[in-house]
Coordinates of C-alpha atoms and ligand atoms in Angstrom, one line a residue:
X30 CA 27.5 -4.1 3.2
X31 CA 26.2 -6.8 1.1
X32 CA 22.6 -6.2 0.8
X33 CA 22.3 -9.9 -0.7
X34 CA 23.3 -11.5 2.2
X35 CA 20.8 -10.1 4.4
X36 CA 17.5 -11.0 2.7
X37 CA 18.5 -14.7 1.2
X38 CA 17.1 -16.1 4.5
X39 CA 13.8 -16.0 3.0
X40 CA 14.5 -17.9 0.2
X41 CA 12.6 -20.5 1.9
X42 CA 9.3 -18.7 0.6
X43 CA 10.1 -19.8 -3.1
X44 CA 7.4 -22.1 -3.3
X45 CA 4.6 -20.4 -0.9
X46 CA 3.6 -21.3 2.5
X47 CA 6.4 -20.2 4.6
X48 CA 5.6 -21.8 8.0
X49 CA 6.5 -25.6 8.3
X50 CA 3.0 -26.1 10.5
X51 CA -0.5 -26.7 9.3
X52 CA -1.9 -26.6 5.7
X53 CA -4.4 -23.7 5.9
X54 CA -8.2 -24.8 5.2
X55 CA -9.1 -24.2 1.6
X56 CA -10.5 -20.7 0.9
X57 CA -13.5 -21.6 -0.1
X58 CA -14.2 -23.4 3.2
X59 CA -13.1 -20.5 5.5
X60 CA -14.7 -17.7 3.6
X61 CA -18.0 -17.0 2.3
X62 CA -17.0 -16.8 -1.2
X63 CA -18.9 -18.0 -4.3
X64 CA -17.0 -19.5 -7.3
X65 CA -17.8 -17.4 -10.5
X66 CA -19.2 -18.6 -13.9
X67 CA -15.8 -19.5 -15.2
X68 CA -15.0 -22.8 -17.2
X69 CA -13.9 -26.0 -15.4
X70 CA -10.6 -27.1 -16.8
X71 CA -10.6 -30.5 -19.0
X72 CA -8.1 -32.6 -20.9
X73 CA -8.5 -30.7 -24.1
X74 CA -7.7 -27.2 -22.3
X75 CA -4.5 -28.8 -20.8
X76 CA -3.4 -30.4 -24.4
X77 CA -3.9 -26.8 -25.7
X78 CA -1.5 -25.4 -22.9
X79 CA 0.8 -28.0 -24.0
X80 CA 0.9 -26.8 -27.5
X81 CA 1.8 -23.5 -26.5
X82 CA 4.1 -24.1 -24.0
X83 CA 6.7 -27.2 -24.0
X84 CA 4.9 -29.9 -21.9
X85 CA 7.2 -29.5 -18.9
X86 CA 5.9 -26.0 -18.3
X87 CA 2.4 -27.3 -17.8
X88 CA 2.4 -28.4 -14.1
X89 CA -0.6 -30.7 -13.1
X90 CA -0.9 -32.7 -10.0
X91 CA 0.5 -32.7 -6.7
X92 CA 3.4 -30.3 -7.8
X93 CA 0.8 -27.6 -7.8
X94 CA 0.0 -27.7 -4.2
X95 CA 2.9 -24.9 -3.3
X96 CA 1.5 -22.4 -5.7
X97 CA -1.9 -23.0 -3.9
X98 CA -1.0 -21.5 -0.9
X99 CA 0.2 -18.0 0.3
X100 CA 3.2 -17.1 2.3
X101 CA 1.2 -16.5 5.5
X102 CA -0.8 -19.6 5.1
X103 CA -4.0 -17.8 5.0
X104 CA -5.7 -18.8 2.0
X105 CA -5.4 -22.1 -0.3
X106 CA -7.0 -22.8 -3.5
X107 CA -7.7 -25.7 -5.3
X108 CA -5.9 -25.3 -8.8
X109 CA -4.7 -28.0 -10.9
X110 CA -2.9 -26.1 -13.5
X111 CA 0.2 -24.0 -13.4
X112 CA 1.6 -22.7 -16.4
X113 CA 5.4 -21.7 -17.0
X114 CA 5.6 -19.4 -19.7
X115 CA 9.2 -18.0 -20.9
X116 CA 7.9 -15.3 -23.3
X117 CA 5.4 -12.4 -23.8
X118 CA 4.1 -14.4 -26.8
X119 CA 3.4 -17.6 -24.7
X120 CA 1.4 -15.2 -21.9
X121 CA -0.4 -13.6 -24.9
X122 CA -1.1 -17.2 -26.2
X123 CA -2.3 -18.3 -22.9
X124 CA -4.6 -15.4 -22.3
X125 CA -6.3 -15.5 -25.6
X126 CA -7.3 -18.9 -25.1
X127 CA -8.4 -18.7 -21.8
X128 CA -10.6 -15.6 -22.6
X129 CA -12.4 -17.5 -25.4
X130 CA -13.0 -20.5 -22.8
X131 CA -13.8 -18.2 -20.1
X132 CA -10.8 -19.7 -18.1
X133 CA -10.4 -17.9 -14.9
X134 CA -6.1 -17.2 -14.3
X135 CA -4.2 -15.8 -11.4
X136 CA -0.6 -14.2 -12.3
X137 CA 2.1 -15.3 -9.6
X138 CA 5.3 -13.9 -9.0
X139 CA 7.6 -14.9 -6.2
X140 CA 4.0 -15.5 -3.8
X141 CA 5.3 -13.4 -0.9
X142 CA 2.2 -11.3 -1.1
X143 CA 0.7 -10.7 2.3
X144 CA -2.8 -10.3 1.0
X145 CA -3.9 -13.7 -0.5
X146 CA -3.8 -12.0 -3.9
X147 CA -1.1 -14.5 -5.6
X148 CA -3.0 -18.0 -5.4
X149 CA -6.1 -19.2 -6.7
X150 CA -9.1 -18.7 -4.7
X151 CA -10.8 -21.7 -6.6
X152 CA -9.3 -23.6 -9.5
X153 CA -8.0 -20.7 -11.2
X154 CA -5.3 -21.6 -13.8
X155 CA -1.7 -20.2 -11.9
X156 CA 0.4 -18.5 -14.5
X157 CA 3.6 -18.3 -12.6
X158 CA 6.3 -15.8 -14.1
X159 CA 9.2 -17.7 -12.8
X160 CA 10.8 -18.5 -16.1
X161 CA 10.5 -15.1 -17.2
X162 CA 13.7 -14.0 -15.7
X163 CA 15.9 -12.3 -18.3
X164 CA 17.7 -8.9 -17.9
X165 CA 17.7 -7.4 -21.0
X166 CA 19.8 -4.3 -20.8
X167 CA 21.6 -2.4 -18.0
X168 CA 22.5 1.0 -19.4
X169 CA 25.0 2.4 -16.6
X170 CA 25.0 5.9 -18.1
X171 CA 21.0 6.7 -17.6
X172 CA 20.7 4.0 -15.1
X173 CA 17.8 2.5 -16.9
X174 CA 17.2 -1.4 -16.7
X175 CA 15.0 -3.3 -18.9
X176 CA 14.2 -6.7 -17.6
X177 CA 11.3 -9.4 -18.0
X178 CA 9.0 -9.2 -15.0
X179 CA 10.2 -12.6 -13.2
X180 CA 13.5 -11.8 -12.3
X181 CA 13.9 -12.2 -8.4
X182 CA 14.4 -8.9 -6.8
X183 CA 17.8 -9.9 -5.2
X184 CA 18.9 -11.3 -8.4
X185 CA 18.3 -7.8 -10.2
X186 CA 20.1 -5.8 -7.4
X187 CA 23.2 -8.1 -8.1
X188 CA 23.4 -7.7 -11.5
X189 CA 22.8 -3.8 -11.3
X190 CA 25.5 -3.7 -8.7
X191 CA 27.9 -4.9 -11.2
X192 CA 27.4 -1.4 -12.7
X193 CA 27.6 0.3 -9.9
X194 CA 23.8 1.0 -9.7
X195 CA 21.1 0.0 -7.2
X196 CA 17.6 -1.0 -7.5
X197 CA 15.1 1.6 -5.7
X198 CA 13.4 -0.9 -3.7
X199 CA 14.5 -3.4 -1.0
X200 CA 12.2 -5.5 1.2
X201 CA 12.8 -8.6 3.5
X202 CA 11.3 -10.8 0.8
X203 CA 13.7 -10.0 -1.9
X204 CA 15.3 -13.2 -2.0
X205 CA 12.0 -14.5 -3.5
X206 CA 9.8 -11.7 -4.7
X207 CA 9.9 -10.7 -8.8
X208 CA 10.2 -7.2 -9.8
X209 CA 7.1 -7.8 -11.8
X210 CA 5.2 -8.9 -8.3
X211 CA 6.8 -5.4 -7.3
X212 CA 5.3 -3.5 -9.9
X213 CA 1.9 -5.3 -9.7
X214 CA 1.5 -4.4 -5.7
X215 CA 3.5 -1.5 -6.1
X216 CA 5.6 -2.5 -3.2
X217 CA 7.1 0.2 -0.9
X218 CA 9.8 -1.3 1.4
X219 CA 12.7 -0.1 3.2
X220 CA 13.8 2.7 1.0
X221 CA 10.8 4.5 -0.1
X222 CA 11.8 7.4 2.1
X223 CA 14.7 7.9 -0.1
X224 CA 13.8 6.8 -3.5
X225 CA 9.9 7.1 -3.6
X226 CA 7.6 4.6 -4.8
X227 CA 7.4 2.7 -8.1
X228 CA 5.1 4.8 -9.9
X229 CA 8.1 7.3 -9.9
X230 CA 11.0 4.8 -10.8
X231 CA 9.1 2.6 -13.2
X232 CA 9.5 4.2 -16.7
X233 CA 7.6 1.7 -18.6
X234 CA 5.8 -1.8 -18.8
X235 CA 5.0 -4.2 -21.1
X236 CA 1.6 -6.1 -20.5
X237 CA -0.5 -8.6 -21.8
X238 CA -4.6 -7.8 -21.6
X239 CA -7.1 -10.4 -20.7
X240 CA -7.7 -11.1 -24.6
X241 CA -4.2 -11.6 -25.3
X242 CA -3.4 -8.0 -26.7
X243 CA 0.4 -7.0 -25.7
X244 CA 0.5 -3.4 -24.5
X245 CA 3.9 -2.1 -25.2
X246 CA 4.4 0.9 -22.8
X247 CA 7.9 0.7 -22.4
X248 CA 10.0 4.0 -22.5
X249 CA 13.6 4.3 -22.3
X250 CA 13.6 7.7 -20.8
X251 CA 12.8 9.5 -17.5
X252 CA 10.8 12.3 -19.6
X253 CA 7.8 11.0 -21.8
X254 CA 4.9 13.1 -21.7
X255 CA 3.1 11.6 -24.8
X256 CA -0.5 11.7 -23.6
X257 CA -2.0 9.4 -20.9
X258 CA 0.5 7.6 -18.7
X259 CA -1.1 4.2 -19.2
X260 CA 1.7 2.2 -17.4
X261 CA 0.3 3.4 -14.0
X262 CA -2.8 1.2 -14.6
X263 CA -0.3 -1.9 -14.2
X264 CA 1.7 -0.3 -11.1
X265 CA -0.5 -1.6 -8.2
X266 CA -3.4 -3.1 -9.9
X267 CA -2.3 -6.6 -8.6
X268 CA -2.7 -8.5 -11.7
X269 CA -6.5 -7.6 -12.2
X270 CA -6.3 -5.5 -15.5
X271 CA -3.3 -7.5 -17.3
X272 CA 0.0 -9.7 -16.7
X273 CA 2.8 -7.7 -16.7
X274 CA 5.7 -9.1 -18.7
X275 CA 8.6 -6.5 -19.0
X276 CA 9.5 -3.4 -17.4
X277 CA 11.8 -0.3 -17.6
X278 CA 13.1 0.8 -14.2
X279 CA 15.3 3.7 -13.3
X280 CA 18.1 2.3 -11.1
X281 CA 20.1 5.2 -9.1
X282 CA 23.9 4.9 -8.5
X283 CA 24.8 2.5 -5.7
X284 CA 25.6 4.4 -2.5
X285 CA 29.5 4.0 -1.7
X286 CA 28.7 4.5 1.9
X287 CA 25.9 2.6 4.0
X288 CA 25.9 3.1 7.7
X289 CA 23.1 2.2 10.5
X290 CA 22.4 3.4 13.7
X291 CA 20.1 0.8 16.0
X292 CA 18.4 2.9 18.9
X293 CA 16.4 2.0 22.0
X294 CA 13.6 4.5 22.9
X295 CA 11.4 4.8 26.0
X296 CA 7.9 5.9 24.5
X297 CA 6.6 6.9 21.2
X298 CA 6.6 10.6 21.6
X299 CA 10.5 10.2 21.7
X300 CA 10.2 7.9 18.5
X301 CA 8.6 10.9 16.9
X302 CA 10.9 13.5 18.0
X303 CA 14.0 11.2 17.1
X304 CA 12.5 11.1 13.7
X305 CA 12.2 14.6 13.2
X306 CA 15.9 15.0 14.3
X307 CA 17.2 12.6 11.8
X308 CA 15.6 14.2 9.3
X309 CA 17.1 17.6 10.3
X310 CA 20.5 16.2 10.9
X311 CA 21.0 13.5 8.1
X312 CA 18.8 15.3 5.6
X313 CA 20.1 14.2 2.2
X314 CA 21.6 10.9 3.1
X315 CA 18.9 9.4 5.2
X316 CA 17.8 6.4 3.7
X317 CA 15.4 4.2 5.9
X318 CA 13.6 4.9 9.1
X319 CA 12.1 1.7 10.9
X320 CA 10.5 1.2 13.8
X321 CA 9.9 -1.8 16.0
X322 CA 8.5 -2.3 19.3
X323 CA 9.6 -4.5 22.4
X324 CA 7.4 -7.4 21.5
X325 CA 8.2 -7.5 17.4
X326 CA 12.0 -7.3 18.5
X327 CA 11.3 -10.1 21.2
X328 CA 9.9 -12.5 18.3
X329 CA 12.6 -12.0 16.0
X330 CA 15.6 -12.4 18.4
X331 CA 14.0 -15.6 20.2
X332 CA 12.4 -17.3 17.2
X333 CA 15.7 -16.6 14.8
X334 CA 18.1 -16.9 17.5
X335 CA 19.6 -13.3 17.2
X336 CA 21.5 -11.2 19.9
X337 CA 20.5 -7.8 19.8
X338 CA 23.3 -5.3 20.9
X339 CA 20.5 -3.6 23.2
X340 CA 18.9 -4.2 26.1
X341 CA 15.1 -4.3 26.3
X342 CA 13.5 -1.1 25.7
X343 CA 9.5 -0.5 24.4
X344 CA 10.8 0.9 21.3
X345 CA 13.9 0.5 18.9
X346 CA 14.3 2.4 15.7
X347 CA 16.8 1.8 12.8
X348 CA 18.0 4.6 10.8
X349 CA 20.2 4.0 7.7
X350 CA 22.1 6.4 6.0
X351 CA 23.4 6.1 2.3
X352 CA 25.9 8.3 0.8
X353 CA 29.1 8.7 -1.1
X354 CA 31.4 9.6 1.6
X355 CA 32.1 7.1 4.7
X356 CA 33.9 9.4 7.0
X357 CA 31.5 12.3 6.7
X358 CA 28.2 10.1 6.9
X359 CA 29.6 8.2 10.0
X360 CA 30.5 11.5 11.6
X361 CA 26.9 12.9 11.1
X362 CA 25.3 9.6 12.5
X363 CA 27.3 9.6 15.4
X364 CA 26.6 13.5 16.0
X365 CA 23.0 12.8 15.3
X366 CA 22.8 9.8 18.1
X367 CA 24.8 12.0 20.2
X368 CA 22.6 14.8 20.3
X369 CA 19.5 12.1 20.4
X370 CA 20.9 10.9 23.8
X371 CA 21.4 14.5 25.0
X372 CA 18.3 15.5 24.7
X373 CA 17.0 12.3 26.2
X374 CA 15.1 11.2 23.1
X375 CA 17.1 7.9 22.8
X376 CA 18.2 5.8 25.7
X377 CA 20.8 4.0 24.3
X378 CA 22.2 3.1 20.8
X379 CA 24.8 1.9 18.1
X380 CA 26.4 3.2 15.1
X381 CA 27.9 0.8 12.7
X382 CA 29.0 0.2 8.9
X383 CA 30.4 -3.4 9.8
X384 CA 28.8 -5.8 7.5
X385 CA 28.2 -8.3 9.8
X386 CA 26.6 -6.1 12.6
X387 CA 24.3 -4.2 10.1
X388 CA 23.2 -7.7 8.9
X389 CA 22.3 -8.7 12.6
X390 CA 20.4 -5.4 12.9
X391 CA 18.6 -5.6 9.5
X392 CA 17.6 -9.4 10.4
X393 CA 16.0 -8.4 13.6
X394 CA 13.8 -6.3 11.5
X395 CA 13.2 -8.1 8.5
X396 CA 12.8 -11.6 10.6
X397 CA 9.6 -10.6 12.3
X398 CA 7.0 -11.9 10.0
X399 CA 8.8 -14.9 9.7
X400 CA 9.3 -15.1 13.3
X401 CA 5.6 -14.5 13.8
X402 CA 4.5 -17.3 11.7
X403 CA 6.8 -19.8 13.4
X404 CA 4.6 -19.1 16.5
X405 CA 1.1 -19.7 15.1
X406 CA -1.6 -18.0 12.9
X407 CA -1.0 -14.2 12.2
X408 CA -3.5 -11.8 11.4
X409 CA -1.6 -9.0 9.7
X410 CA -2.6 -5.5 8.8
X411 CA -0.8 -2.9 6.8
X412 CA -2.1 0.5 7.6
X413 CA -1.1 3.9 7.0
X414 CA -1.8 6.4 9.7
X415 CA -1.0 10.0 10.8
X416 CA 2.2 9.7 12.7
X417 CA 0.7 11.6 15.6
X418 CA -1.6 8.7 16.1
X419 CA 0.7 6.0 14.4
X420 CA 1.1 3.6 17.8
X421 CA -2.2 4.1 19.5
X422 CA -3.9 1.5 17.8
X423 CA -1.4 -1.4 19.0
X424 CA -2.6 -1.0 22.8
X425 CA -6.1 -0.4 21.7
X426 CA -6.3 -3.7 19.8
X427 CA -4.5 -5.6 22.5
X428 CA -7.1 -4.4 25.1
X429 CA -9.9 -5.4 22.6
X430 CA -8.7 -9.0 21.9
X431 CA -7.3 -9.8 25.4
X432 CA -6.3 -13.2 26.3
X433 CA -7.6 -14.5 22.8
X434 CA -4.6 -13.5 21.0
X435 CA -1.0 -14.5 22.2
X436 CA 0.7 -11.3 21.0
X437 CA -0.7 -7.9 19.6
X438 CA 2.4 -6.1 18.1
X439 CA 3.6 -3.2 15.7
X440 CA 6.3 -2.2 13.7
X441 CA 7.3 -0.6 10.2
X442 CA 7.9 1.8 8.2
X443 CA 7.4 4.7 10.4
X444 CA 9.5 7.2 8.4
X445 CA 6.5 6.7 5.5
X446 CA 3.4 6.4 8.0
X447 CA 2.9 2.6 7.6
X448 CA 2.6 0.7 10.5
X449 CA 2.6 -3.4 10.2
X450 CA 0.1 -4.3 12.8
X451 CA -0.1 -8.3 13.9
X452 CA -2.3 -10.4 16.1
X453 CA -0.9 -13.5 16.9
X454 CA -2.8 -16.6 17.9
X455 CA -2.6 -20.5 18.0
X456 CA -4.5 -21.1 14.9
X457 CA -7.2 -19.4 12.4
X458 CA -9.9 -18.2 14.8
X459 CA -13.3 -16.8 14.1
X460 CA -13.6 -15.2 17.5
X461 CA -10.5 -12.9 17.0
X462 CA -11.2 -12.6 13.3
X463 CA -14.5 -10.8 14.0
X464 CA -12.8 -8.8 17.0
X465 CA -10.1 -7.6 14.7
X466 CA -11.9 -7.0 11.5
X467 CA -13.7 -4.6 10.5
X468 CA -12.5 -2.8 13.5
X469 CA -9.0 -2.0 12.2
X470 CA -10.4 -0.7 9.1
X471 CA -12.8 1.4 10.9
X472 CA -10.1 2.9 13.2
X473 CA -8.0 3.5 10.3
X474 CA -10.5 5.1 8.1
X475 CA -11.8 7.2 11.1
X476 CA -7.9 9.1 11.1
X477 CA -8.4 9.3 7.4
X478 CA -5.6 6.6 6.8
X479 CA -5.1 3.9 4.3
X480 CA -6.4 0.5 4.7
X481 CA -3.6 -0.8 2.7
X482 CA -0.3 1.1 2.7
X483 CA 1.8 -1.0 0.5
X484 CA 0.7 -4.8 0.7
X485 CA -2.4 -4.3 -1.7
X486 CA -5.7 -5.5 -1.4
X487 CA -5.8 -9.0 -2.7
X488 CA -8.3 -11.5 -1.5
X489 CA -8.3 -10.1 2.0
X490 CA -9.8 -6.5 1.8
X491 CA -11.8 -5.9 -1.2
X492 CA -14.5 -5.7 1.2
X493 CA -12.9 -2.8 3.0
X494 CA -11.8 -0.5 0.1
X495 CA -14.7 1.7 0.4
X496 CA -13.0 2.8 3.9
X497 CA -10.1 4.4 1.8
X498 CA -11.7 5.1 -1.7
X499 CA -14.8 7.2 -2.3
X500 CA -17.7 5.4 -4.3
X501 CA -16.9 7.4 -7.3
X502 CA -13.6 6.0 -7.4
X503 CA -14.1 2.3 -6.8
X504 CA -17.1 2.9 -9.7
X505 CA -14.5 4.2 -12.1
X506 CA -12.0 1.4 -11.0
X507 CA -15.0 -1.0 -12.1
X508 CA -15.3 0.4 -15.5
X509 CA -11.7 0.0 -16.1
X510 CA -11.7 -3.3 -15.0
X511 CA -14.7 -4.0 -17.4
X512 CA -13.0 -2.3 -20.3
X513 CA -9.9 -4.2 -19.8
X514 CA -11.2 -7.7 -18.9
X515 CA -14.7 -7.6 -19.9
X516 CA -14.8 -11.6 -18.7
X517 CA -13.3 -10.9 -15.5
X518 CA -10.8 -13.9 -16.0
X519 CA -7.9 -12.3 -14.5
X520 CA -7.2 -12.7 -10.9
X521 CA -11.2 -13.0 -9.9
X522 CA -12.3 -12.2 -6.4
X523 CA -9.4 -10.0 -5.7
X524 CA -9.1 -6.0 -5.2
X525 CA -12.6 -5.0 -6.2
X526 CA -15.5 -5.7 -3.8
X527 CA -18.0 -8.2 -5.2
X528 CA -20.9 -6.7 -7.0
X529 CA -24.1 -7.4 -5.0
X530 CA -25.9 -8.8 -8.1
Ligands
LIG22 C1 9.1 -11.3 4.8 C2 8.4 -10.1 4.0 C3 8.7 -9.0 4.0 C4 7.8 -8.1 2.9 N1 7.9 -6.8 3.1 C5 7.3 -6.0 2.6 C6 7.8 -4.7 2.5 O1 8.4 -4.1 2.8 N2 7.0 -3.7 1.3 C7 6.0 -4.2 0.6 O2 5.4 -3.7 -0.2 N3 5.5 -5.4 0.8 C8 6.4 -6.3 1.2 N4 6.0 -7.7 1.3 C9 5.1 -8.3 0.7 C10 5.4 -8.7 -0.7 O3 6.7 -9.2 -0.9 C11 5.1 -7.7 -1.8 O4 3.8 -7.6 -2.0 C12 5.6 -8.1 -3.4 O5 6.0 -7.1 -4.0 C13 5.1 -9.4 -4.0 O6 6.2 -9.5 -4.9 P1 5.7 -11.4 -5.4 O7 6.7 -11.4 -6.8 O8 6.2 -12.2 -4.5 O9 4.1 -11.3 -6.0 P2 3.3 -12.3 -5.6 O10 3.0 -12.4 -4.0 O11 3.3 -13.5 -6.4 O12 1.7 -11.2 -6.2 C14 1.6 -10.3 -5.5 C15 0.4 -10.0 -6.1 O13 0.7 -9.4 -7.8 C16 0.2 -10.2 -8.8 N5 1.4 -10.4 -9.4 C17 2.7 -10.9 -9.6 N6 3.5 -10.8 -10.5 C18 2.4 -10.2 -11.5 C19 2.9 -10.0 -13.0 N7 4.0 -10.2 -13.4 N8 1.9 -9.4 -13.9 C20 0.4 -9.2 -12.8 N9 0.2 -9.4 -11.6 C21 1.1 -10.0 -11.0 C22 -0.5 -11.5 -8.3 O14 -1.4 -11.9 -8.9 C23 -0.7 -10.6 -6.8 O15 -2.0 -10.3 -7.1 C24 6.8 -8.9 2.2 C25 6.8 -10.0 2.3 C26 7.4 -11.0 2.9 C27 7.1 -12.3 2.9

């Protein structure tokens, strides 16, 4: 299967706001947030930026609009300046200057983030990493790849495939998101069950601190136990501690055989039992386990005009295997499906390794987010919940919001206990908003879940961080922030809850 073809449908997200419909309200008008005490950009600042970069890499005026709006159209900033560095030294010069003037900045990758973290809240300068897109080295023996942070995930995948490797991360936004954005959000995606998260596969990073200091934390080895592992501070800190400029990532050998099963399931208990059976019978070749409820699948099939190979069921699951022997893997997957059907866990299903059919199946899953956006405004939640209670919140929330919502649906990486919960309405609506938040987070917290499984905290969730982190942990996060960015110029209003000054 070509992993590339699948996700290129998301290229339209390249310049931010995905939905063709309304431009969202300004963030400062929609949410109760107060501008920090930062400098306001003047002509001398712009001239300084033009002296660090070439003039055409300092964007001002109308062209900045796309950089101000997030992919889901939930937030809109009013920045008038976008900077496009090409080198680490340029990033360093920019930050040194911004820090000295107390100019706030927001690092931006592919702008596919789903928590409002990648765009300005007010007039912060956007530092777009899109031109830092060089791949320095692909070592086919060790599998270690070094590149700049602005390489688009899909392009990285295409390049490492030429050396028979694959990137240990795959997500629906791969046609637009950057590997540096993935690292900065510790993105999970469709194959986390197989390759683990980026804290494991990212071997080193280079990052520029708020004062312009370049931290070289690169490593060419999987094994390197020399003191504190500082790189982890930049994995998942969403641009709040530094700007990631380079990274080294371990890429495993590309699978020679990929097979998919797409199955229909009558109830959630059967989803759980089918997952258990898959782990037992597919073991080491299992590379993805996804769950989609009926309404979610209905959105992507209808809005994207995709023909599902199965009739309607309350739940669907996708099982992917990646191995080295197609006949062996196909046999295992077919046996698994037969057993699941014999045990009445699965009502119907198909197994395939034909690339066109696999592409269709993956599109039904990956285009749900896009389909929901096409239908209106979507409140999106990305939570980790114990599998025994994984789906319960969907009907509970549906009941709670009643007719105010058009659709309440759930899908996600069930193999990693990660639910994507969506509440769709015509447009942003304060009444639903107050019914859904903080309810979703309180509910999650009661089950000891996580309020952010993989998308991060961004702008939308700092006030809910305490549902998943202790006071002591938040205090230490704040101390680290003060140490590394004393003027708080890096991605303000995000990740950490505001201090009640
Ligand atoms: C259709 C779709 C499917 C998705 N599926 C998944 C999924 O399966 N799993 C998942 O985890 N996410 C998923 N996402 C969310 C999103 O794609 C990821 O969070 C992705 O990692 C963001 O990368 P980006 O380059 O677009 O970063 P951006 O959206 O530009 O930025 C995200 C955050 O990282 C910061 N940042 C970006 N680049 C840098 C840098 N170089 N240095 C420091 N900070 C930086 C930004 O300031 C921001 O806070 C999906 C999104 C879409 C639209």
